[in-house]
XYZ file of C-alpha atoms in Angstrom:
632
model
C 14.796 7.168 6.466
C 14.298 5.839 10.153
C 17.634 5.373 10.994
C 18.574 2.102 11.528
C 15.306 0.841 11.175
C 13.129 1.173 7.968
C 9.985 2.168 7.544
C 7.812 0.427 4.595
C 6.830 4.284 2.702
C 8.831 4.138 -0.409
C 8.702 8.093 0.756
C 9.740 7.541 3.732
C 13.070 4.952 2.481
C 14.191 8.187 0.351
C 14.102 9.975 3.825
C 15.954 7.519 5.175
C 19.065 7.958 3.019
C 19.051 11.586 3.832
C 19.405 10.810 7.754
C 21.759 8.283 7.356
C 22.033 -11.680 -3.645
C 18.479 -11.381 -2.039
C 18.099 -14.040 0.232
C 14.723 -15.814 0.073
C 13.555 -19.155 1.296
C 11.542 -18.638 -1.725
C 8.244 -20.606 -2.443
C 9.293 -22.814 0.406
C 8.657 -25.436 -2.309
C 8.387 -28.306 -0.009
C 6.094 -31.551 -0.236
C 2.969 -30.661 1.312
C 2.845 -33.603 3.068
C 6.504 -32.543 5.160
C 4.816 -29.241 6.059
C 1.681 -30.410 7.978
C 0.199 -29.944 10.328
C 0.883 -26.081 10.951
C 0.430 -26.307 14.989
C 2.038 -23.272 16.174
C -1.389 -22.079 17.572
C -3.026 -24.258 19.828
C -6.697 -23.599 20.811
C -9.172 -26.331 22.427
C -12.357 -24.849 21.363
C -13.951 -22.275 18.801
C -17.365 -21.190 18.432
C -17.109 -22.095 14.362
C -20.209 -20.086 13.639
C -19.064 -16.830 15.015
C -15.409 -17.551 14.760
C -13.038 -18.332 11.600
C -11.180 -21.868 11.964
C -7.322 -21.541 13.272
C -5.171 -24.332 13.655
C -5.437 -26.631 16.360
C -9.325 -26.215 16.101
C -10.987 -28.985 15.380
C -12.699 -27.428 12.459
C -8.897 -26.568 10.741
C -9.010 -28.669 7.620
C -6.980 -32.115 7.746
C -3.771 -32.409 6.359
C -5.645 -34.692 3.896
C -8.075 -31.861 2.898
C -4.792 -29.388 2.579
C -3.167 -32.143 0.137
C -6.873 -32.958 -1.960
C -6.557 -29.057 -2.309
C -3.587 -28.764 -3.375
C -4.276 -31.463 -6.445
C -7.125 -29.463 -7.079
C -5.236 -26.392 -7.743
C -2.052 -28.319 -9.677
C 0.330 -28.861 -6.210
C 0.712 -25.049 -6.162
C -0.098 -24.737 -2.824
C 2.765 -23.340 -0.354
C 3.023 -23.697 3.248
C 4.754 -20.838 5.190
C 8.221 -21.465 6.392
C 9.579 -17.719 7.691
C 12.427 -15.891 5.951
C 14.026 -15.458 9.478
C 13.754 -18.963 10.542
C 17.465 -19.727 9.004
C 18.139 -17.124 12.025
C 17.108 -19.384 14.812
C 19.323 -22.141 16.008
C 16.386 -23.682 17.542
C 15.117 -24.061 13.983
C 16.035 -27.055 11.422
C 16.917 -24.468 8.626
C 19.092 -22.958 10.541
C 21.993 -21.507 9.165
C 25.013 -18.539 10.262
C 25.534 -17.570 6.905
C 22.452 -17.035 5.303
C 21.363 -15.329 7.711
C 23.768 -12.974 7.911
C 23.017 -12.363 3.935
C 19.130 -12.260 4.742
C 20.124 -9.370 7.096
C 21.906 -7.687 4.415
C 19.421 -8.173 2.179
C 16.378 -7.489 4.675
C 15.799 -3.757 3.062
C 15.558 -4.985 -0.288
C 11.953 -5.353 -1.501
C 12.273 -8.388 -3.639
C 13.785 -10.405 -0.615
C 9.837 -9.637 0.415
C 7.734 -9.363 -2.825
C 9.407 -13.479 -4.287
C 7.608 -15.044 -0.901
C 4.726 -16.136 -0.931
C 4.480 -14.975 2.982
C 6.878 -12.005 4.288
C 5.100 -8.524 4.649
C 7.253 -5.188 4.526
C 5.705 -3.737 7.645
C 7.311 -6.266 10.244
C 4.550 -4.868 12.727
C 1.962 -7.114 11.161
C 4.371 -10.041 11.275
C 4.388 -10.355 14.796
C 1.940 -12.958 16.733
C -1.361 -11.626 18.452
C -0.288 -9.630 22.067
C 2.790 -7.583 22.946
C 4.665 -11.187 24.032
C 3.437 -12.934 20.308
C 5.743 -15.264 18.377
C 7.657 -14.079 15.425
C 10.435 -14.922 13.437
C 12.490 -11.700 12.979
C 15.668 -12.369 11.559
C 17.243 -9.680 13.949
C 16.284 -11.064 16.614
C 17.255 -14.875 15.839
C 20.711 -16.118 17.380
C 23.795 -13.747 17.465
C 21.787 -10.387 17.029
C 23.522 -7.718 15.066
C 22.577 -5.421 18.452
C 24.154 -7.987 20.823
C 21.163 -7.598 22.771
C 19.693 -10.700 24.398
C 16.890 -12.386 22.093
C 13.122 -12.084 22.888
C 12.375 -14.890 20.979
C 14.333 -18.135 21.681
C 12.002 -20.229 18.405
C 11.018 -18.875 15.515
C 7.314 -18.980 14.835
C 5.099 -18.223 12.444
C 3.649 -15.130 13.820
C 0.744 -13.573 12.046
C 1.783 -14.571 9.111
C -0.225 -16.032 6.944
C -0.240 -20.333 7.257
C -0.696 -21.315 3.601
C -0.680 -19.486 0.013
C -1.698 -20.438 -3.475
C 0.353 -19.074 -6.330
C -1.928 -18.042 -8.519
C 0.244 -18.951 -11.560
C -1.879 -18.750 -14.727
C -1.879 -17.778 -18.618
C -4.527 -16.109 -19.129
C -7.226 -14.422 -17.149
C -9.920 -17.227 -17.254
C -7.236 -19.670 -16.401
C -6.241 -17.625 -13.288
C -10.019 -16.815 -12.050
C -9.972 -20.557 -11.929
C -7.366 -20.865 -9.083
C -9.070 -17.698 -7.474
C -12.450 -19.228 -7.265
C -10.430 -22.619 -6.129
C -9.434 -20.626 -3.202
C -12.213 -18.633 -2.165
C -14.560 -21.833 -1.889
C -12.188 -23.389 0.057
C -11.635 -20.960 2.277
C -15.336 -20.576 2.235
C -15.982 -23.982 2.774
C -13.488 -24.576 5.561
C -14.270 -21.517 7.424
C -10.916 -20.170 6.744
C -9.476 -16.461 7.053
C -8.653 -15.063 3.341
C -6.130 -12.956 2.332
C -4.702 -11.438 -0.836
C -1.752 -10.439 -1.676
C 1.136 -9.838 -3.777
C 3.923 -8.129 -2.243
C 3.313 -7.513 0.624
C 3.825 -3.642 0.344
C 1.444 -2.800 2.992
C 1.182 0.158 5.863
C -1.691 -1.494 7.797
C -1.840 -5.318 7.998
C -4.047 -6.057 4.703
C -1.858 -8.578 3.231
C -1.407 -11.144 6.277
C -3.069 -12.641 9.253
C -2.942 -15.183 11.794
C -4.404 -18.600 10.833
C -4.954 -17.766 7.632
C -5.083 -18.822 3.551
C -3.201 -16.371 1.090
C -4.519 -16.113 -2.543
C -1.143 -14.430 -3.451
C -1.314 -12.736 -7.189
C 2.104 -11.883 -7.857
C 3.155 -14.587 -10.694
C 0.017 -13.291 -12.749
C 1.936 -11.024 -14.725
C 0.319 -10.751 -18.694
C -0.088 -6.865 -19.481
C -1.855 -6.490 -22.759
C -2.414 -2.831 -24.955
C -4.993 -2.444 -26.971
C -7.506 0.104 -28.603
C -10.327 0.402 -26.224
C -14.018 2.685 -27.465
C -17.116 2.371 -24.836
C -18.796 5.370 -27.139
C -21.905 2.902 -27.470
C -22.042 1.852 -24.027
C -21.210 5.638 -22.973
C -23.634 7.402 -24.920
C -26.659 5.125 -23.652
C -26.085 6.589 -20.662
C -25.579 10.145 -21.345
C -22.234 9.732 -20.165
C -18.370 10.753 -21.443
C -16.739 8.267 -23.627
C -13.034 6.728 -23.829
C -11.798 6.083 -27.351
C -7.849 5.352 -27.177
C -4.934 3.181 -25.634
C -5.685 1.261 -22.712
C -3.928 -1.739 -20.973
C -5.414 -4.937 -19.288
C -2.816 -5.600 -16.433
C -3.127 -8.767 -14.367
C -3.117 -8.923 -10.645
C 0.777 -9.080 -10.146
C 1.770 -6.276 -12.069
C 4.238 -4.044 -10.241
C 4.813 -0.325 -11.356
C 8.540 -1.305 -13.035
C 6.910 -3.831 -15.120
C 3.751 -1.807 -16.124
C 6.490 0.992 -16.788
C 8.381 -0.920 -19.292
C 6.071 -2.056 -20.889
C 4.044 1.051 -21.527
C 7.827 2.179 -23.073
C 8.189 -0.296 -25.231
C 5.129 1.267 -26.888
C 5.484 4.915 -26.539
C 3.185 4.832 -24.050
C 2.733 5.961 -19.983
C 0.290 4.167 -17.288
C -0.106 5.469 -14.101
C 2.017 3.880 -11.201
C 3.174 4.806 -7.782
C 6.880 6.183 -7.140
C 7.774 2.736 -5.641
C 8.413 0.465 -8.387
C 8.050 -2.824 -6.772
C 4.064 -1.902 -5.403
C 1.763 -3.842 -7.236
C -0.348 -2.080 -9.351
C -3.845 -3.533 -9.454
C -4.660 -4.570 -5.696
C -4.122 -1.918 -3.021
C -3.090 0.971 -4.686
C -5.463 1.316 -7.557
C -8.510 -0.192 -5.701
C -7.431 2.195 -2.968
C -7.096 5.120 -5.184
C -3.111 5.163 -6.150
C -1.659 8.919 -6.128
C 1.548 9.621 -7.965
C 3.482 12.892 -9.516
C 1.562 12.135 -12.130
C -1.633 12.764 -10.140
C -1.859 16.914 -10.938
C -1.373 15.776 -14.825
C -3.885 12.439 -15.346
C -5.385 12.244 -11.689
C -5.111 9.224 -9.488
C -5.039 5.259 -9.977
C -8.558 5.057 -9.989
C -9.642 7.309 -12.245
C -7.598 5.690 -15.060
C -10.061 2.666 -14.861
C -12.132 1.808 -17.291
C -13.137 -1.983 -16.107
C -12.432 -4.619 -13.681
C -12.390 -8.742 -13.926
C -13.187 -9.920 -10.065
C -14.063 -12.761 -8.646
C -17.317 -12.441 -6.501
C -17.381 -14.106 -2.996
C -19.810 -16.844 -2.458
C -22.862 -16.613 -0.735
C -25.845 -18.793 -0.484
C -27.594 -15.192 0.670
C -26.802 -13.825 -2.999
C -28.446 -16.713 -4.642
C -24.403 -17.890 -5.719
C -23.603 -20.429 -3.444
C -20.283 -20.716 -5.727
C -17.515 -17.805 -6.539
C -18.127 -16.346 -9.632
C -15.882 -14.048 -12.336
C -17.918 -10.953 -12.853
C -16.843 -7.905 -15.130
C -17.647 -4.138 -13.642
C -17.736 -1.768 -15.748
C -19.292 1.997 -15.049
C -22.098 1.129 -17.428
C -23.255 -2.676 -16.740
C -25.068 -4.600 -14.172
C -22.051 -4.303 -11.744
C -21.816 -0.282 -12.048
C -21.831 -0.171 -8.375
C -18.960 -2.818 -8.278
C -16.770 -0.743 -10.552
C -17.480 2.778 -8.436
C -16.482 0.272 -5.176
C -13.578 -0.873 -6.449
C -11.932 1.948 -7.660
C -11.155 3.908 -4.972
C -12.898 1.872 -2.040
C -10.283 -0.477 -0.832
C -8.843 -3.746 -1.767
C -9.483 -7.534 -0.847
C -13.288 -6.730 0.245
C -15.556 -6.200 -2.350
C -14.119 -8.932 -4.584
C -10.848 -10.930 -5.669
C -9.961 -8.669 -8.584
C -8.136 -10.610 -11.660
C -7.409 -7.995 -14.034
C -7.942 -3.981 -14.229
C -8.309 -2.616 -17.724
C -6.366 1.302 -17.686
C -6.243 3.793 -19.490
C -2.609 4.602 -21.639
C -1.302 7.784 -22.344
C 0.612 9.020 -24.896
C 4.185 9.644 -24.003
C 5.087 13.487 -23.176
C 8.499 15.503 -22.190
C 8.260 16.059 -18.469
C 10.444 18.932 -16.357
C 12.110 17.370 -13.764
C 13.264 19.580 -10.156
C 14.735 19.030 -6.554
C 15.148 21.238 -4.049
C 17.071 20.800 -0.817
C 17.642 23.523 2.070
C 18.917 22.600 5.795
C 19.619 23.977 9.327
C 22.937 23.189 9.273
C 24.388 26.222 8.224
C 21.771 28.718 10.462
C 22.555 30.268 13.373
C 19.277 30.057 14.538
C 16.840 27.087 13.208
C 13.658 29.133 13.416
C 15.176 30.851 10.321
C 15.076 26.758 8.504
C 11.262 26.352 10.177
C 10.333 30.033 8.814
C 12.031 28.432 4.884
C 9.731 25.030 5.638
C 6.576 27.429 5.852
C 7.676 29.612 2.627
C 7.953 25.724 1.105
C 4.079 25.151 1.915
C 2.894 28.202 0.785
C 4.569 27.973 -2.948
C 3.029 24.557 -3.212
C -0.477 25.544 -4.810
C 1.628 27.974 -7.600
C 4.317 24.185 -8.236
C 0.940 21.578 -8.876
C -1.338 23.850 -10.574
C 1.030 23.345 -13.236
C 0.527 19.838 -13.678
C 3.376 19.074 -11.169
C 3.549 16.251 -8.635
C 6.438 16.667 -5.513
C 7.578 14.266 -3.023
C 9.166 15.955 -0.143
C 10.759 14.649 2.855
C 10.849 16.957 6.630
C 13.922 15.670 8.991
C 14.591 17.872 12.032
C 17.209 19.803 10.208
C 16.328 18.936 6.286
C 13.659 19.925 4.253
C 14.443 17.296 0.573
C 11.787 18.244 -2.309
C 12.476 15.532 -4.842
C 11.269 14.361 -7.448
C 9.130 16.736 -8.733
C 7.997 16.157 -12.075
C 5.656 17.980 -13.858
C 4.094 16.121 -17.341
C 4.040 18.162 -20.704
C 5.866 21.153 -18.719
C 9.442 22.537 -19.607
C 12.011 23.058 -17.324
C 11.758 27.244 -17.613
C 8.528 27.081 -16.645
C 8.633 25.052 -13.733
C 11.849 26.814 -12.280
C 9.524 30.099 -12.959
C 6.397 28.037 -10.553
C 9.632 27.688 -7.932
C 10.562 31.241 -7.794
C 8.343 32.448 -5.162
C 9.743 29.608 -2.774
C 13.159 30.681 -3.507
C 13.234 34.290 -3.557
C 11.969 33.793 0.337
C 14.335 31.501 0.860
C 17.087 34.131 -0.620
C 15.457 36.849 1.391
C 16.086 34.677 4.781
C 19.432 34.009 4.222
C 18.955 30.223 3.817
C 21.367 28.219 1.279
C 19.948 25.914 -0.567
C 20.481 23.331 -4.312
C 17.888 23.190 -6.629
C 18.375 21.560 -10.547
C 15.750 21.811 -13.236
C 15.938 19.943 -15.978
C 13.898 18.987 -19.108
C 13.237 14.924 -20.562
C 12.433 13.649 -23.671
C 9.982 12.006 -22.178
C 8.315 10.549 -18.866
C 10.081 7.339 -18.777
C 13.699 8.717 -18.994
C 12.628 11.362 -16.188
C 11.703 8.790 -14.046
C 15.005 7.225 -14.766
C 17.452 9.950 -13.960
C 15.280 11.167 -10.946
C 13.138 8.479 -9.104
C 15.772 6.455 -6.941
C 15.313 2.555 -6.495
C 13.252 2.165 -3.585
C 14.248 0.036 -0.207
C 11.777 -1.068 2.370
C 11.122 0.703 5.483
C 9.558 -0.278 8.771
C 8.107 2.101 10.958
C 5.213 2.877 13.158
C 3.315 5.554 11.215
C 0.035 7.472 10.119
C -1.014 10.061 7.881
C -3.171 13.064 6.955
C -4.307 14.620 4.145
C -3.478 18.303 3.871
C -6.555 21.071 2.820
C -4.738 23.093 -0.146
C -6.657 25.814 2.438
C -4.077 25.488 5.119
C -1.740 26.664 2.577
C -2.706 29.541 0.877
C -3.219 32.435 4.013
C -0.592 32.827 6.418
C -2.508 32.114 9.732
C -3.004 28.290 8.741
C 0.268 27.837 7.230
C 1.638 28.793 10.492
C -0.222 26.461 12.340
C 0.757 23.853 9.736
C 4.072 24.499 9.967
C 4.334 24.199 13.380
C 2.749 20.561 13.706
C 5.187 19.509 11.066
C 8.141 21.048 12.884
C 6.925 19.652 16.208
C 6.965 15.748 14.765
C 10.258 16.667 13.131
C 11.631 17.965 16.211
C 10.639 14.978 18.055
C 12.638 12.577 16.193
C 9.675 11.530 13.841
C 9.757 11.947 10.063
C 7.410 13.662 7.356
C 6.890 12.364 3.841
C 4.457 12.791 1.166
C 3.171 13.840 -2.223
C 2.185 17.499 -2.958
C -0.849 17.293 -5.919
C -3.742 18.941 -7.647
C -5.921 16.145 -8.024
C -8.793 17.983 -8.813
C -6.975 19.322 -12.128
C -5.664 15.992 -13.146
C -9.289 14.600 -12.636
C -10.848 16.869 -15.017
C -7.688 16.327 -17.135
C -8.579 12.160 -17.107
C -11.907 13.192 -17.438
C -12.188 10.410 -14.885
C -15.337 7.972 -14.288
C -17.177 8.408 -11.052
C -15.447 6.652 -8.219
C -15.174 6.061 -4.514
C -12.192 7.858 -3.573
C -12.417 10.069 -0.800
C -13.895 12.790 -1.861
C -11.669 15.151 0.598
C -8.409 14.076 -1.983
C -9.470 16.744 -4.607
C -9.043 19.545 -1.812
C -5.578 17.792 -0.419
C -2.326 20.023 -1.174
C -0.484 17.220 0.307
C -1.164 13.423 0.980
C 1.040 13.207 4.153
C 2.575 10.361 6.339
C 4.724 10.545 9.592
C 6.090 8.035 11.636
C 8.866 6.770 14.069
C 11.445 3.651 13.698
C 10.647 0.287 14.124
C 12.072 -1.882 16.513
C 13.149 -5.058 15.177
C 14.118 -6.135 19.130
C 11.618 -4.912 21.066
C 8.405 -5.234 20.206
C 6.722 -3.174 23.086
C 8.259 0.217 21.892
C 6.655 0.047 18.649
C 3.860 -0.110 20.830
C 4.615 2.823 22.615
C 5.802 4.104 19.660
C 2.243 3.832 17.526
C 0.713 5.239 20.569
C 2.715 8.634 19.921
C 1.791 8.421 16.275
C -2.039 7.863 16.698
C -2.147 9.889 19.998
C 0.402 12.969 19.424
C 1.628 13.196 16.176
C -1.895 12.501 14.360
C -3.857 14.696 17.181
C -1.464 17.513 16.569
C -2.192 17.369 12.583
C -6.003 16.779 13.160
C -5.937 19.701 15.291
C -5.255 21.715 12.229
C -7.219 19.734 9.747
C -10.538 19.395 11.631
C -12.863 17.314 9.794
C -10.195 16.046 7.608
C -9.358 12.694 6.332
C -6.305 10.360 5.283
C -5.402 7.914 2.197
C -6.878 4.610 3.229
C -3.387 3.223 1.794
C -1.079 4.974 4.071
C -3.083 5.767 7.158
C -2.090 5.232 10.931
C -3.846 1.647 11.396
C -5.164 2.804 14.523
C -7.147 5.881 13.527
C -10.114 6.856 15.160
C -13.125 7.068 13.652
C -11.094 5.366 10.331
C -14.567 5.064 8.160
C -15.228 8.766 7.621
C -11.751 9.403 7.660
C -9.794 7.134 5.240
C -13.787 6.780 3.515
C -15.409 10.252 3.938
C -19.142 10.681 2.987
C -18.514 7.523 0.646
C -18.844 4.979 3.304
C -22.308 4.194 4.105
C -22.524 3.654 -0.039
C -19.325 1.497 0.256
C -20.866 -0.592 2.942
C -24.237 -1.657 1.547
C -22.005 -2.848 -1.798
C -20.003 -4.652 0.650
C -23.038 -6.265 2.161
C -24.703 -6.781 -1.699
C -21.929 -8.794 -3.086
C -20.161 -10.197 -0.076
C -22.998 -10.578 3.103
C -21.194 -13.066 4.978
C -17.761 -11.303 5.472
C -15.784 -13.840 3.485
C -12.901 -11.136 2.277
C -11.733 -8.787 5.618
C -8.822 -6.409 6.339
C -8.272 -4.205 8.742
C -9.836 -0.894 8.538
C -11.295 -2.023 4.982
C -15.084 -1.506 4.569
C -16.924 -4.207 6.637
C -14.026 -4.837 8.633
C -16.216 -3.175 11.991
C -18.416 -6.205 11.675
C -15.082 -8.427 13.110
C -12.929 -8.413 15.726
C -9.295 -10.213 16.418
C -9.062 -12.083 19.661
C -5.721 -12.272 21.886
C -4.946 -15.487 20.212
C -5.315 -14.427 16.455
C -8.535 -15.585 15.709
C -10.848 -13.169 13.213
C -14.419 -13.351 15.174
C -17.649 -11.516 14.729
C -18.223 -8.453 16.576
């Protein structure tokens, strides 16, 4: 949608379309032994006991202690080599030809998700300081541009130096490898990160100098008939008697899809296929169109496997496999983790979901542009008669993705659960009788589905990455509903629009499909349920200059995310698609949740093992010019 760069929104890559053999290095499946030492960061001294170990400190493990590791956890350690380095004459693995197809295939998000390394939003990719190493294919040798290269040697960036694949059969078997990991890293000093594909807005799933427990080969999804009635009722609480499905920590939305098909069956998942399921986006709430019908990611939980950080402080000097439930001795884990953020409360193994019942689903689009007008204020005045028929579209049960160019406003999908088609064209006809009235053209198709899967098939388009610079805000359904805010809204939208930035995002009732779920307490932000629309905006990526995506983020955090705050004072964002530069991120990507968030972050991880950025704890860190994670 950010023309010709890509921004990493699966939104956003839909917008992308309407303004304009994956090549891999793989597992890098190399002898350890060839691979070390990693010494692209060379440092002479560290302060170990405020700082976490990098290489080239003296405290970075040995390449004997790297290879005793890897026996421990069955030579399934992998040591990064960069995608782009077959871009980079300067490199061994250098080679014309692949790169060219790793160029072509650069948008594609399994070139991304089947290493054990690469991250979707290049941004984070990049070495520490606006002159840091990377390894951007598009800026190796020959660059598509013809511009001169910033980077004569590929280097590892901040990317992370080493990854386990957590490969396992079964969920004991695979808390084994996490707990391998976590005491090493503990042990060593060691930044930890996990991750699985590497779908990821704000620089969660990477980081300089560090160890990756990467998830995505743990695939088992299992159905069964779940009933906490006894546990429920002790408690005076609301029980779950049905379907459910235990999902493993690699599970992506197409996989969790097909399988819930092959038994009549729907689980919640993102519009991106390829986003893994049980790491960021449930654990950081996980909105969909399904969200006005069954409410979010989160609130389809019913219990978590997670491995537990260890901590001489806790009285666990070890890692340990917990289950959280909303009824056991780890209530307080369960409330974190769903909805609180992922990779800092625990190492999570498994989720346990709820599983619907298949239903027929309406499916709609609507498209309108400027094109055509004489004047465009007549396409801004059809954008604000959009906003203010959203509330009558999701009280129906419907979800709608919508994309804002400067002269295109694209609603689609929109699917709306256990709805017919009549009935959701009827929920449409306010927007379009304005839009008749102003004289604005426009296509819209309603149709009706069997059933949820085959809507999803005929209307939710394969997904390619996108890199951008971008933020986001959630929208109060009160902006929307009298004209004076809607006006105001209207205009911030057009104003990011108009200055070559895009808008993207999900219109919802969350509050209905809550109630609907009859959903466990959780953590999300509590400021979702009042949201009309969980928003994101950004600008291209630049793939050869790395100091106007600076400039560029500036804008975002500075201009286009003032301008929207301006009208949603007091108002928050979706910790998953924020701008990772937002001020005063803990009340808004947290809200009131985030003093409760923090003390469970300091109960069952005190010493800080498990950090991201802007994740709960995260304040209690800083990263120096050279990459190193230190203590504030």
């Amino acid at each position: 949608m950010f023309p010709p760069g890509l921004l990493k929104a699966c939104f956003l890559s839909s917008a992308l379309l309407l303004a304009t053999a994956t090549a891999t290095s793989g597992l890098a499946q190399e002898p350890i032994s060839n691979l070390l030492p990693q010494q692209d960061r060379i440092t002479t001294s560290n302060d170990s006991s405020n700082c976490r170990c990098i290489p080239g400190d003296a405290c970075w493990p040995s390449p004997t202690e790297w290879s005793r590791f890897n026996q421990t956890v069955g030579g399934r350690l992998i040591a990064t080599v960069p995608l782009g380095s077959v871009c980079y004459s300067s490199d061994e693995r250098y080679d014309k030809a692949k790169c060219a197809q790793l160029r072509s295939d650069w948008h594609l998000t399994a070139t991304h998700y089947r290493d054990s390394a690469s991250v979707m939003n290049q941004f984070f990719a990049h070495g520490p300081g606006p002159d840091g190493g990377q390894c951007d294919p598009f800026d190796g040798d020959s660059s598509p541009s013809g511009q001169e290269r910033n980077h004569e040697k590929c280097s590892i960036g901040s990317l992370v130096t080493y990854s386990l694949n957590a490969s396992s059969a079964s969920s004991a078997s695979a808390a084994t490898d996490f707990i391998s990991t976590l005491s090493f890293a503990h042990q060593h000093n060691i930044r930890l990160v996990i991750r699985n594909t590497g779908h990821d807005y704000l620089g969660k799933s990477t980081g300089a100098g560090s160890l990756a427990l990467w998830t995505h080969y743990l695939k088992d999804i299992d159905f069964f008939d779940f009933d906490n009635t006894h546990e429920a009722e002790q408690q005076g609480s609301v029980a779950y008697k049905g379907k459910a499905a235990k999902l493993a920590a690699g599970v992506q939305v197409s996989e969790a899809f097909a399988a819930a098909k092959a038994h009549g069956l729907v689980l919640h998942g993102g519009n991106c296929e390829s986003v893994g399921v049980v790491g960021g986006y449930t654990q950081g709430g996980g909105h969909s169109v399904l969200s006005s019908a069954i409410g979010l990611g989160a609130d389809q939980v019913l219990e978590w496997e997670v491995v537990i950080p260890p901590s001489s402080a806790t009285g666990h000097p070890e890692p340990r496999l917990v289950k959280a439930t909303p009824f056991n001795e780890h209530a307080d884990l369960y409330w974190a983790l769903s909805g609180g953020g992922g990779g800092t409360f625990g190492a999570v193994v498994s989720v346990t979901v709820k599983a619907w019942e298949d239903f027929e689903t309406a499916g709609a689009m609507l498209m309108f542009s400027a094109n055509s007008l004489e004047d465009r204020g007549i396409f801004v005045k059809g954008v604000q008669a959009w906003l203010e028929g959203l509330p009558g579209i999701v009280d129906i049960g419907a979800g709608a993705i919508w994309f804002l160019l400067k002269d295109v406003l694209a609603v689609s999908p929109v699917l709306a659960p256990g709805v017919k088609a009549k009935e959701l064209e009827e929920a449409f006809k306010p927007v379009m009788e304005k839009l008749d009235g102003l004289g604005i053209p426009y296509a819209s198709s309603f149709t009706d589905f069997p059933s949820f899967h085959d809507a999803v098939a005929a209307m939710v388009a394969q997904q390619n990455v996108t890199d951008a610079n971008m933020g986001g805000r959630l929208i109060p359904r009160s902006l929307v509903t009298e004209k004076e805010g809607a006006e105001k809204l209207t205009e911030a939208l057009d104003a990011i629009a108009s200055a070559d930035g895009t808008v993207a995002g999900i219109s919802v009732n969350i509050e209905r499909g809550r109630k609907l779920s009859k959903a466990y307490p959780n953590s999300v932000n509590p400021l979702f349920e009042s949201a009309i629309q969980i928003g994101v905006f950004g600008l291209p990526y630049n793939h050869l200059n790395f100091s106007a995506n600076i400039d560029a983020q500036d804008k975002i955090t500075n201009v286009f995310g003032a301008a929207l705050e301006k009208v949603t004072p007091g108002g928050g964002a979706y910790l998953n698609e924020g701008d990772p530069h937002q001020p005063d991120w803990q009340t808004t990507f947290y809200g009131e949740n985030y003093e409760r968030l923090l003390a469970i972050k300091n109960k069952y991880d005190p010493e800080g093992l498990l950090y991201a950025l802007t994740a709960v704890g995260s304040e209690k860190w800083v990263q120096k010019e050279d990459g190193r994670l230190c203590r504030a």
